[in-house]
PDB file of C-alpha atoms in Angstrom:
ATOM      1  CA  MET A   1      46.107 -14.105  85.601  1.00 65.00           C
ATOM      2  CA  LYS A   2      48.224 -13.355  82.550  1.00 79.00           C
ATOM      3  CA  SER A   3      47.602 -10.149  80.588  1.00 87.00           C
ATOM      4  CA  SER A   4      47.162 -10.408  76.821  1.00 92.00           C
ATOM      5  CA  TYR A   5      49.638  -8.505  74.682  1.00 95.00           C
ATOM      6  CA  ALA A   6      50.275  -8.003  70.999  1.00 97.00           C
ATOM      7  CA  ILE A   7      53.358  -6.564  69.344  1.00 98.00           C
ATOM      8  CA  GLY A   8      52.625  -3.396  67.421  1.00 98.00           C
ATOM      9  CA  VAL A   9      54.971  -2.364  64.618  1.00 98.00           C
ATOM     10  CA  ASP A  10      54.595   1.060  62.999  1.00 97.00           C
ATOM     11  CA  VAL A  11      56.388   1.210  59.649  1.00 96.00           C
ATOM     12  CA  GLY A  12      56.871   4.788  58.500  1.00 90.00           C
ATOM     13  CA  ALA A  13      58.646   6.513  55.661  1.00 84.00           C
ATOM     14  CA  THR A  14      61.535   7.523  57.917  1.00 85.00           C
ATOM     15  CA  LYS A  15      61.474   5.131  60.886  1.00 92.00           C
ATOM     16  CA  ILE A  16      60.133   1.809  62.147  1.00 96.00           C
ATOM     17  CA  ALA A  17      58.961   1.593  65.770  1.00 97.00           C
ATOM     18  CA  ALA A  18      57.740  -1.413  67.741  1.00 98.00           C
ATOM     19  CA  ALA A  19      56.648  -2.437  71.242  1.00 97.00           C
ATOM     20  CA  TRP A  20      54.559  -4.927  73.206  1.00 96.00           C
ATOM     21  CA  VAL A  21      51.097  -3.456  73.946  1.00 96.00           C
ATOM     22  CA  ASN A  22      48.641  -4.476  76.660  1.00 95.00           C
ATOM     23  CA  LEU A  23      45.393  -4.991  74.748  1.00 95.00           C
ATOM     24  CA  SER A  24      43.220  -4.047  77.722  1.00 94.00           C
ATOM     25  CA  THR A  25      44.961  -0.836  78.756  1.00 94.00           C
ATOM     26  CA  GLY A  26      46.945   0.325  75.740  1.00 95.00           C
ATOM     27  CA  HIS A  27      50.085   0.559  77.853  1.00 93.00           C
ATOM     28  CA  SER A  28      53.239  -0.482  76.056  1.00 93.00           C
ATOM     29  CA  GLY A  29      56.624  -1.879  76.905  1.00 92.00           C
ATOM     30  CA  PRO A  30      59.861  -0.210  75.819  1.00 94.00           C
ATOM     31  CA  VAL A  31      59.575   1.262  72.325  1.00 95.00           C
ATOM     32  CA  LEU A  32      62.367   0.322  69.929  1.00 97.00           C
ATOM     33  CA  ARG A  33      63.104   2.413  66.826  1.00 96.00           C
ATOM     34  CA  ILE A  34      65.286   2.064  63.760  1.00 97.00           C
ATOM     35  CA  PRO A  35      65.548   4.144  60.571  1.00 95.00           C
ATOM     36  CA  THR A  36      63.567   2.926  57.577  1.00 95.00           C
ATOM     37  CA  ARG A  37      65.944   1.926  54.815  1.00 94.00           C
ATOM     38  CA  ARG A  38      63.424   2.946  52.164  1.00 90.00           C
ATOM     39  CA  ASP A  39      65.962   2.714  49.355  1.00 92.00           C
ATOM     40  CA  ALA A  40      66.958  -0.849  50.291  1.00 96.00           C
ATOM     41  CA  PRO A  41      65.406  -3.922  48.630  1.00 96.00           C
ATOM     42  CA  GLY A  42      62.010  -4.799  50.065  1.00 96.00           C
ATOM     43  CA  LYS A  43      63.259  -8.085  51.504  1.00 97.00           C
ATOM     44  CA  ASP A  44      65.800  -6.165  53.593  1.00 97.00           C
ATOM     45  CA  ILE A  45      63.116  -3.851  54.995  1.00 97.00           C
ATOM     46  CA  VAL A  46      61.051  -6.927  55.858  1.00 98.00           C
ATOM     47  CA  ALA A  47      64.077  -8.421  57.628  1.00 98.00           C
ATOM     48  CA  ASP A  48      64.468  -5.181  59.617  1.00 98.00           C
ATOM     49  CA  ILE A  49      60.818  -5.310  60.691  1.00 98.00           C
ATOM     50  CA  VAL A  50      61.053  -8.935  61.812  1.00 98.00           C
ATOM     51  CA  SER A  51      64.317  -8.342  63.695  1.00 98.00           C
ATOM     52  CA  LEU A  52      62.896  -5.325  65.495  1.00 98.00           C
ATOM     53  CA  ALA A  53      59.757  -7.222  66.498  1.00 98.00           C
ATOM     54  CA  LEU A  54      61.872 -10.044  67.900  1.00 97.00           C
ATOM     55  CA  GLU A  55      63.861  -7.580  70.013  1.00 97.00           C
ATOM     56  CA  THR A  56      60.813  -6.070  71.735  1.00 96.00           C
ATOM     57  CA  GLU A  57      60.091  -6.999  75.335  1.00 91.00           C
ATOM     58  CA  PRO A  58      56.980  -6.988  77.552  1.00 87.00           C
ATOM     59  CA  PRO A  59      56.717  -4.259  80.226  1.00 82.00           C
ATOM     60  CA  VAL A  60      56.222  -6.882  82.961  1.00 73.00           C
ATOM     61  CA  ARG A  61      57.804 -10.203  83.813  1.00 71.00           C
ATOM     62  CA  PRO A  62      57.410 -12.632  80.887  1.00 65.00           C
ATOM     63  CA  GLY A  63      55.548 -15.057  83.134  1.00 70.00           C
ATOM     64  CA  ASN A  64      52.758 -12.484  83.619  1.00 77.00           C
ATOM     65  CA  SER A  65      52.255 -11.711  79.945  1.00 84.00           C
ATOM     66  CA  ARG A  66      50.798 -13.672  77.042  1.00 91.00           C
ATOM     67  CA  LEU A  67      51.649 -12.758  73.463  1.00 93.00           C
ATOM     68  CA  VAL A  68      48.585 -13.345  71.272  1.00 95.00           C
ATOM     69  CA  GLY A  69      49.391 -11.533  68.030  1.00 97.00           C
ATOM     70  CA  ALA A  70      51.449  -9.035  66.082  1.00 98.00           C
ATOM     71  CA  GLY A  71      50.182  -6.182  63.939  1.00 98.00           C
ATOM     72  CA  VAL A  72      52.000  -4.028  61.400  1.00 98.00           C
ATOM     73  CA  ALA A  73      50.897  -0.540  60.407  1.00 97.00           C
ATOM     74  CA  VAL A  74      52.046   0.371  56.908  1.00 97.00           C
ATOM     75  CA  PRO A  75      51.775   3.584  54.828  1.00 94.00           C
ATOM     76  CA  GLU A  76      49.972   1.681  52.094  1.00 95.00           C
ATOM     77  CA  LEU A  77      46.554   0.465  51.023  1.00 96.00           C
ATOM     78  CA  VAL A  78      45.465  -2.622  52.962  1.00 97.00           C
ATOM     79  CA  ASP A  79      42.316  -4.505  52.009  1.00 97.00           C
ATOM     80  CA  LEU A  80      39.645  -5.908  54.298  1.00 95.00           C
ATOM     81  CA  ASP A  81      41.513  -9.222  54.560  1.00 93.00           C
ATOM     82  CA  GLY A  82      44.672  -7.542  55.795  1.00 93.00           C
ATOM     83  CA  ARG A  83      46.586  -7.845  52.523  1.00 93.00           C
ATOM     84  CA  ILE A  84      48.917  -5.013  51.524  1.00 96.00           C
ATOM     85  CA  ARG A  85      47.679  -3.848  48.131  1.00 95.00           C
ATOM     86  CA  SER A  86      50.026  -0.986  47.202  1.00 94.00           C
ATOM     87  CA  ARG A  87      53.716  -0.160  47.213  1.00 92.00           C
ATOM     88  CA  TRP A  88      53.790   3.644  47.178  1.00 89.00           C
ATOM     89  CA  ASN A  89      56.719   3.845  49.565  1.00 89.00           C
ATOM     90  CA  PHE A  90      58.478   0.459  49.307  1.00 93.00           C
ATOM     91  CA  PRO A  91      57.570  -3.189  48.697  1.00 94.00           C
ATOM     92  CA  LEU A  92      57.197  -5.520  51.678  1.00 96.00           C
ATOM     93  CA  PRO A  93      57.294  -9.004  50.107  1.00 96.00           C
ATOM     94  CA  HIS A  94      55.821 -11.809  52.252  1.00 96.00           C
ATOM     95  CA  LEU A  95      55.991  -9.609  55.355  1.00 97.00           C
ATOM     96  CA  LEU A  96      53.247 -11.348  57.334  1.00 96.00           C
ATOM     97  CA  GLU A  97      54.498 -14.840  56.518  1.00 97.00           C
ATOM     98  CA  HIS A  98      57.998 -13.981  57.768  1.00 97.00           C
ATOM     99  CA  LEU A  99      56.654 -12.267  60.882  1.00 97.00           C
ATOM    100  CA  GLN A 100      54.325 -15.117  61.773  1.00 96.00           C
ATOM    101  CA  ALA A 101      57.097 -17.685  61.305  1.00 97.00           C
ATOM    102  CA  ALA A 102      59.418 -15.706  63.580  1.00 97.00           C
ATOM    103  CA  LEU A 103      56.913 -14.982  66.365  1.00 96.00           C
ATOM    104  CA  SER A 104      54.584 -18.005  66.138  1.00 96.00           C
ATOM    105  CA  VAL A 105      51.457 -15.861  66.632  1.00 96.00           C
ATOM    106  CA  GLN A 106      48.750 -14.573  64.306  1.00 94.00           C
ATOM    107  CA  THR A 107      49.771 -11.494  62.352  1.00 96.00           C
ATOM    108  CA  ARG A 108      47.908  -8.792  60.474  1.00 97.00           C
ATOM    109  CA  ALA A 109      48.734  -5.701  58.445  1.00 97.00           C
ATOM    110  CA  GLU A 110      46.641  -2.544  58.437  1.00 97.00           C
ATOM    111  CA  SER A 111      46.868   0.961  56.969  1.00 97.00           C
ATOM    112  CA  ASP A 112      48.734   3.248  59.344  1.00 96.00           C
ATOM    113  CA  VAL A 113      46.047   5.934  59.466  1.00 97.00           C
ATOM    114  CA  ARG A 114      43.370   3.389  60.382  1.00 97.00           C
ATOM    115  CA  VAL A 115      45.335   1.905  63.256  1.00 97.00           C
ATOM    116  CA  ALA A 116      46.119   5.367  64.623  1.00 97.00           C
ATOM    117  CA  ALA A 117      42.426   6.250  64.521  1.00 97.00           C
ATOM    118  CA  LEU A 118      41.586   2.941  66.222  1.00 97.00           C
ATOM    119  CA  ALA A 119      44.047   3.660  69.030  1.00 97.00           C
ATOM    120  CA  GLU A 120      42.677   7.180  69.501  1.00 97.00           C
ATOM    121  CA  ALA A 121      39.115   5.814  69.575  1.00 97.00           C
ATOM    122  CA  ARG A 122      40.004   3.216  72.203  1.00 96.00           C
ATOM    123  CA  PHE A 123      42.497   5.007  74.426  1.00 97.00           C
ATOM    124  CA  GLY A 124      43.109   8.538  73.134  1.00 97.00           C
ATOM    125  CA  ALA A 125      41.415  11.749  72.084  1.00 96.00           C
ATOM    126  CA  GLY A 126      38.431   9.982  70.489  1.00 96.00           C
ATOM    127  CA  ARG A 127      37.446   7.683  73.326  1.00 93.00           C
ATOM    128  CA  ASP A 128      34.521   9.901  74.422  1.00 88.00           C
ATOM    129  CA  CYS A 129      33.235  10.551  70.893  1.00 94.00           C
ATOM    130  CA  ASP A 130      31.115   8.248  68.726  1.00 93.00           C
ATOM    131  CA  ASN A 131      31.778  10.119  65.472  1.00 95.00           C
ATOM    132  CA  PHE A 132      35.071  11.774  64.578  1.00 98.00           C
ATOM    133  CA  VAL A 133      37.455  12.198  61.664  1.00 98.00           C
ATOM    134  CA  TYR A 134      41.146  11.462  62.176  1.00 98.00           C
ATOM    135  CA  PHE A 135      43.710  13.084  59.889  1.00 97.00           C
ATOM    136  CA  SER A 136      47.297  11.881  59.696  1.00 96.00           C
ATOM    137  CA  LEU A 137      49.409  14.821  58.543  1.00 95.00           C
ATOM    138  CA  GLY A 138      53.119  14.196  58.122  1.00 91.00           C
ATOM    139  CA  SER A 139      55.356  13.043  55.303  1.00 87.00           C
ATOM    140  CA  GLY A 140      52.081  12.145  53.573  1.00 91.00           C
ATOM    141  CA  MET A 141      48.410  12.863  54.249  1.00 95.00           C
ATOM    142  CA  SER A 142      45.514  10.470  54.876  1.00 96.00           C
ATOM    143  CA  TYR A 143      42.302  10.229  56.904  1.00 97.00           C
ATOM    144  CA  THR A 144      39.818   7.896  58.578  1.00 97.00           C
ATOM    145  CA  LEU A 145      36.225   8.347  59.650  1.00 97.00           C
ATOM    146  CA  CYS A 146      35.378   6.624  62.966  1.00 97.00           C
ATOM    147  CA  PHE A 147      31.911   5.471  64.052  1.00 94.00           C
ATOM    148  CA  ASP A 148      31.365   4.071  67.546  1.00 93.00           C
ATOM    149  CA  GLY A 149      35.063   3.385  68.033  1.00 92.00           C
ATOM    150  CA  LYS A 150      35.541   1.624  64.709  1.00 94.00           C
ATOM    151  CA  PRO A 151      37.373   3.116  61.700  1.00 97.00           C
ATOM    152  CA  TYR A 152      35.362   2.979  58.504  1.00 97.00           C
ATOM    153  CA  ALA A 153      37.428   1.049  55.947  1.00 97.00           C
ATOM    154  CA  GLY A 154      35.092   1.280  52.964  1.00 97.00           C
ATOM    155  CA  SER A 155      33.825  -1.525  50.742  1.00 97.00           C
ATOM    156  CA  ASN A 156      37.350  -2.715  49.905  1.00 97.00           C
ATOM    157  CA  GLY A 157      39.498  -1.254  52.678  1.00 96.00           C
ATOM    158  CA  PHE A 158      40.699   1.743  50.694  1.00 97.00           C
ATOM    159  CA  ALA A 159      38.877   4.651  52.360  1.00 96.00           C
ATOM    160  CA  ILE A 160      41.966   6.602  53.446  1.00 97.00           C
ATOM    161  CA  HIS A 161      42.545   9.169  50.680  1.00 94.00           C
ATOM    162  CA  PHE A 162      41.756  12.858  50.794  1.00 94.00           C
ATOM    163  CA  ALA A 163      44.808  14.650  49.365  1.00 95.00           C
ATOM    164  CA  SER A 164      46.427  12.245  46.920  1.00 93.00           C
ATOM    165  CA  SER A 165      44.081  12.624  43.933  1.00 93.00           C
ATOM    166  CA  GLU A 166      44.729  15.179  41.210  1.00 94.00           C
ATOM    167  CA  LEU A 167      42.571  18.303  41.365  1.00 93.00           C
ATOM    168  CA  ALA A 168      42.142  20.881  38.610  1.00 93.00           C
ATOM    169  CA  VAL A 169      41.191  24.580  38.715  1.00 90.00           C
ATOM    170  CA  PRO A 170      41.156  27.244  35.998  1.00 93.00           C
ATOM    171  CA  THR A 171      44.294  29.299  35.458  1.00 91.00           C
ATOM    172  CA  GLN A 172      44.064  32.989  36.288  1.00 91.00           C
ATOM    173  CA  ASP A 173      43.034  33.933  32.728  1.00 93.00           C
ATOM    174  CA  ARG A 174      40.580  30.973  32.657  1.00 93.00           C
ATOM    175  CA  SER A 175      42.015  29.753  29.373  1.00 95.00           C
ATOM    176  CA  GLU A 176      42.793  26.266  30.651  1.00 95.00           C
ATOM    177  CA  LEU A 177      42.839  24.044  33.709  1.00 95.00           C
ATOM    178  CA  ALA A 178      45.865  23.660  35.959  1.00 93.00           C
ATOM    179  CA  ALA A 179      46.101  20.265  37.673  1.00 94.00           C
ATOM    180  CA  ALA A 180      47.939  19.446  40.897  1.00 93.00           C
ATOM    181  CA  ILE A 181      48.025  16.794  43.610  1.00 95.00           C
ATOM    182  CA  PRO A 182      47.474  18.545  46.989  1.00 95.00           C
ATOM    183  CA  GLU A 183      49.735  16.151  48.894  1.00 95.00           C
ATOM    184  CA  ASP A 184      52.638  17.266  46.691  1.00 94.00           C
ATOM    185  CA  TYR A 185      52.352  20.736  48.248  1.00 94.00           C
ATOM    186  CA  ALA A 186      50.603  20.367  51.590  1.00 96.00           C
ATOM    187  CA  SER A 187      52.399  17.370  53.162  1.00 95.00           C
ATOM    188  CA  GLY A 188      55.693  17.522  55.040  1.00 93.00           C
ATOM    189  CA  LEU A 189      57.647  16.204  52.070  1.00 91.00           C
ATOM    190  CA  GLY A 190      55.691  18.503  49.780  1.00 95.00           C
ATOM    191  CA  MET A 191      56.513  21.555  51.881  1.00 96.00           C
ATOM    192  CA  VAL A 192      60.221  20.777  51.809  1.00 95.00           C
ATOM    193  CA  ARG A 193      60.057  20.296  48.041  1.00 95.00           C
ATOM    194  CA  LEU A 194      58.151  23.572  47.621  1.00 96.00           C
ATOM    195  CA  TRP A 195      60.725  25.397  49.741  1.00 97.00           C
ATOM    196  CA  LEU A 196      63.551  24.152  47.524  1.00 97.00           C
ATOM    197  CA  GLU A 197      61.653  24.958  44.334  1.00 96.00           C
ATOM    198  CA  ARG A 198      61.183  28.517  45.557  1.00 96.00           C
ATOM    199  CA  GLY A 199      64.923  28.932  46.003  1.00 96.00           C
ATOM    200  CA  GLY A 200      65.386  27.920  49.631  1.00 95.00           C
ATOM    201  CA  CYS A 201      68.593  26.298  50.821  1.00 94.00           C
ATOM    202  CA  PRO A 202      68.634  22.606  51.874  1.00 95.00           C
ATOM    203  CA  LEU A 203      66.983  22.060  55.268  1.00 95.00           C
ATOM    204  CA  ALA A 204      69.008  20.190  57.880  1.00 93.00           C
ATOM    205  CA  ASP A 205      65.919  18.900  59.700  1.00 92.00           C
ATOM    206  CA  GLY A 206      63.155  19.059  57.131  1.00 90.00           C
ATOM    207  CA  ILE A 207      59.887  20.616  58.236  1.00 91.00           C
ATOM    208  CA  HIS A 208      61.288  21.328  61.706  1.00 92.00           C
ATOM    209  CA  SER A 209      63.909  23.595  60.143  1.00 95.00           C
ATOM    210  CA  LEU A 210      61.200  25.252  58.070  1.00 96.00           C
ATOM    211  CA  GLU A 211      59.110  25.949  61.177  1.00 95.00           C
ATOM    212  CA  ALA A 212      62.182  27.381  62.922  1.00 96.00           C
ATOM    213  CA  LEU A 213      62.883  29.713  60.005  1.00 97.00           C
ATOM    214  CA  ALA A 214      59.263  30.877  60.001  1.00 95.00           C
ATOM    215  CA  ALA A 215      59.442  31.551  63.738  1.00 95.00           C
ATOM    216  CA  GLN A 216      62.512  33.718  63.075  1.00 96.00           C
ATOM    217  CA  GLY A 217      60.530  35.775  60.570  1.00 96.00           C
ATOM    218  CA  ASP A 218      61.786  34.300  57.291  1.00 96.00           C
ATOM    219  CA  PRO A 219      59.087  35.381  54.775  1.00 96.00           C
ATOM    220  CA  ARG A 220      59.800  32.590  52.274  1.00 97.00           C
ATOM    221  CA  ALA A 221      59.455  29.907  54.947  1.00 97.00           C
ATOM    222  CA  LEU A 222      56.256  31.465  56.250  1.00 97.00           C
ATOM    223  CA  ASN A 223      54.799  31.635  52.735  1.00 97.00           C
ATOM    224  CA  VAL A 224      55.496  27.934  52.144  1.00 97.00           C
ATOM    225  CA  ILE A 225      53.838  27.045  55.438  1.00 97.00           C
ATOM    226  CA  THR A 226      50.804  29.267  54.902  1.00 97.00           C
ATOM    227  CA  ASP A 227      50.316  27.955  51.344  1.00 97.00           C
ATOM    228  CA  ALA A 228      50.522  24.348  52.560  1.00 97.00           C
ATOM    229  CA  ALA A 229      48.196  25.009  55.489  1.00 97.00           C
ATOM    230  CA  GLY A 230      45.799  26.815  53.160  1.00 97.00           C
ATOM    231  CA  MET A 231      45.579  23.851  50.825  1.00 96.00           C
ATOM    232  CA  GLY A 232      45.368  21.280  53.622  1.00 97.00           C
ATOM    233  CA  GLY A 233      42.887  23.324  55.628  1.00 98.00           C
ATOM    234  CA  ARG A 234      40.535  23.705  52.667  1.00 97.00           C
ATOM    235  CA  LEU A 235      40.558  19.953  52.069  1.00 97.00           C
ATOM    236  CA  ILE A 236      39.884  19.148  55.712  1.00 98.00           C
ATOM    237  CA  ALA A 237      37.031  21.662  55.736  1.00 98.00           C
ATOM    238  CA  GLN A 238      35.595  19.952  52.672  1.00 97.00           C
ATOM    239  CA  ILE A 239      35.644  16.616  54.537  1.00 97.00           C
ATOM    240  CA  VAL A 240      33.770  18.317  57.383  1.00 97.00           C
ATOM    241  CA  ASN A 241      31.265  19.707  54.898  1.00 98.00           C
ATOM    242  CA  MET A 242      30.779  16.212  53.443  1.00 96.00           C
ATOM    243  CA  LEU A 243      30.690  14.094  56.622  1.00 96.00           C
ATOM    244  CA  ASP A 244      29.565  16.493  59.390  1.00 97.00           C
ATOM    245  CA  PRO A 245      31.636  14.868  62.202  1.00 97.00           C
ATOM    246  CA  LYS A 246      31.512  15.835  65.863  1.00 97.00           C
ATOM    247  CA  LYS A 247      35.271  16.253  66.214  1.00 97.00           C
ATOM    248  CA  ILE A 248      38.487  16.559  64.202  1.00 98.00           C
ATOM    249  CA  ILE A 249      41.581  14.794  65.546  1.00 97.00           C
ATOM    250  CA  LEU A 250      44.941  15.706  64.030  1.00 97.00           C
ATOM    251  CA  GLY A 251      47.790  13.199  64.194  1.00 95.00           C
ATOM    252  CA  GLY A 252      51.196  12.755  62.604  1.00 91.00           C
ATOM    253  CA  GLY A 253      54.211  15.023  62.862  1.00 89.00           C
ATOM    254  CA  LEU A 254      52.511  18.003  61.232  1.00 93.00           C
ATOM    255  CA  GLY A 255      49.142  17.387  62.839  1.00 94.00           C
ATOM    256  CA  CYS A 256      50.703  17.420  66.309  1.00 92.00           C
ATOM    257  CA  SER A 257      52.996  20.394  65.637  1.00 92.00           C
ATOM    258  CA  THR A 258      52.507  23.611  67.584  1.00 90.00           C
ATOM    259  CA  GLY A 259      54.093  26.253  65.349  1.00 91.00           C
ATOM    260  CA  ALA A 260      52.958  28.402  62.445  1.00 95.00           C
ATOM    261  CA  TYR A 261      51.641  25.463  60.431  1.00 96.00           C
ATOM    262  CA  HIS A 262      49.150  24.394  63.098  1.00 96.00           C
ATOM    263  CA  SER A 263      47.779  27.883  63.742  1.00 96.00           C
ATOM    264  CA  HIS A 264      47.334  28.590  60.020  1.00 97.00           C
ATOM    265  CA  LEU A 265      45.822  25.145  59.402  1.00 98.00           C
ATOM    266  CA  GLU A 266      43.169  25.596  62.084  1.00 98.00           C
ATOM    267  CA  SER A 267      42.303  29.070  60.800  1.00 98.00           C
ATOM    268  CA  GLU A 268      41.894  27.744  57.264  1.00 98.00           C
ATOM    269  CA  ILE A 269      39.737  24.833  58.379  1.00 98.00           C
ATOM    270  CA  ARG A 270      37.327  27.051  60.280  1.00 98.00           C
ATOM    271  CA  ALA A 271      37.238  29.659  57.522  1.00 98.00           C
ATOM    272  CA  HIS A 272      36.123  27.119  54.914  1.00 98.00           C
ATOM    273  CA  ILE A 273      33.495  25.145  56.821  1.00 98.00           C
ATOM    274  CA  TRP A 274      30.270  25.854  54.938  1.00 97.00           C
ATOM    275  CA  GLU A 275      27.737  25.914  57.780  1.00 97.00           C
ATOM    276  CA  GLN A 276      28.499  28.774  60.170  1.00 96.00           C
ATOM    277  CA  SER A 277      27.139  26.929  63.201  1.00 96.00           C
ATOM    278  CA  CYS A 278      29.760  24.188  62.668  1.00 97.00           C
ATOM    279  CA  THR A 279      32.837  26.426  62.543  1.00 97.00           C
ATOM    280  CA  ASP A 280      33.475  25.879  66.251  1.00 97.00           C
ATOM    281  CA  ILE A 281      33.937  22.119  65.785  1.00 98.00           C
ATOM    282  CA  PRO A 282      36.585  20.803  68.224  1.00 98.00           C
ATOM    283  CA  ILE A 283      39.967  20.475  66.503  1.00 98.00           C
ATOM    284  CA  ILE A 284      42.321  18.616  68.814  1.00 96.00           C
ATOM    285  CA  MET A 285      45.673  16.882  68.633  1.00 96.00           C
ATOM    286  CA  ALA A 286      45.954  13.124  68.911  1.00 95.00           C
ATOM    287  CA  GLY A 287      46.230  12.141  72.540  1.00 95.00           C
ATOM    288  CA  LEU A 288      48.647   9.257  72.005  1.00 94.00           C
ATOM    289  CA  GLY A 289      51.207  11.087  69.871  1.00 87.00           C
ATOM    290  CA  GLU A 290      53.614   8.868  67.958  1.00 83.00           C
ATOM    291  CA  SER A 291      52.544   5.859  70.055  1.00 92.00           C
ATOM    292  CA  ALA A 292      49.167   5.744  68.279  1.00 94.00           C
ATOM    293  CA  GLY A 293      50.565   3.725  65.375  1.00 95.00           C
ATOM    294  CA  ILE A 294      52.161   1.125  67.633  1.00 97.00           C
ATOM    295  CA  ILE A 295      49.135   0.791  69.905  1.00 97.00           C
ATOM    296  CA  GLY A 296      46.691   0.674  67.009  1.00 97.00           C
ATOM    297  CA  ALA A 297      48.752  -1.911  65.123  1.00 98.00           C
ATOM    298  CA  ALA A 298      48.665  -4.144  68.185  1.00 98.00           C
ATOM    299  CA  LEU A 299      44.886  -3.700  68.559  1.00 97.00           C
ATOM    300  CA  ALA A 300      44.365  -4.519  64.871  1.00 96.00           C
ATOM    301  CA  ALA A 301      46.324  -7.740  65.248  1.00 95.00           C
ATOM    302  CA  VAL A 302      43.555  -9.286  67.357  1.00 88.00           C
ATOM    303  CA  PRO A 303      40.195  -7.911  66.154  1.00 75.00           C
ATOM    304  CA  PRO A 304      37.351  -8.206  68.697  1.00 68.00           C
ATOM    305  CA  GLU A 305      34.978 -11.084  68.053  1.00 58.00           C
TER     306      GLU A 305
END
């Protein structure tokens, strides 16, 4: 009997990754990766996505596998009908039409954080939990609430924000309000920007270089990390205070890091959870790592009936 597969494509700010995924087991074939040409015209990025999907191969003999769909995870808003509704990072004109024409299977787009949460619910760190919150912490920041293995999309499909809205607090002398967008300081890109604004030299490897400097005792690097973790941790704690989940799952490059950022983030989360009895909530890393986006995109391509 042939196994059913879908191609999962994870389109990120820095790279695009794709693979065939067994819809019953979550196991994937060889993962192919290319850099995201985010400064190129949207049609060229679409062409890259289609070409990469065409190059993917099943993990077993073609005769034993059946391709039934293709899903694309994007760092954008996607509505309940699978239509990409924003272009924060780059436009993707007619992506699904081009992909469907090339592969001759049904295609669907979905927000990257939702597909990662779906994969974790089905095959990863959330598979034994009927109520968890998944946070994607990396170049940007987003979240998804999962009930009974299904990510909550909201009334329109836009329930992914928690750090991208402007917040305002009084200045120290309380004479006026100071407004800021948390993601501009607490995300990976925000941390690099903050480091440069505070006089740091260019980082060869972004946040990884910043973590290395902090591990070597650089006080400026450690301050940037602790400030970012403090802002992010407070926001995550507020989500816990609002939703009262059973578990927190952290994904993305920052969420799955193991250095100073992660330890400070966890401390800040626990310190700002309102109800004392909930401060021991499990905070765990995503079990599928960077494969969550690929696996979840494939699962989203063929929704269960």
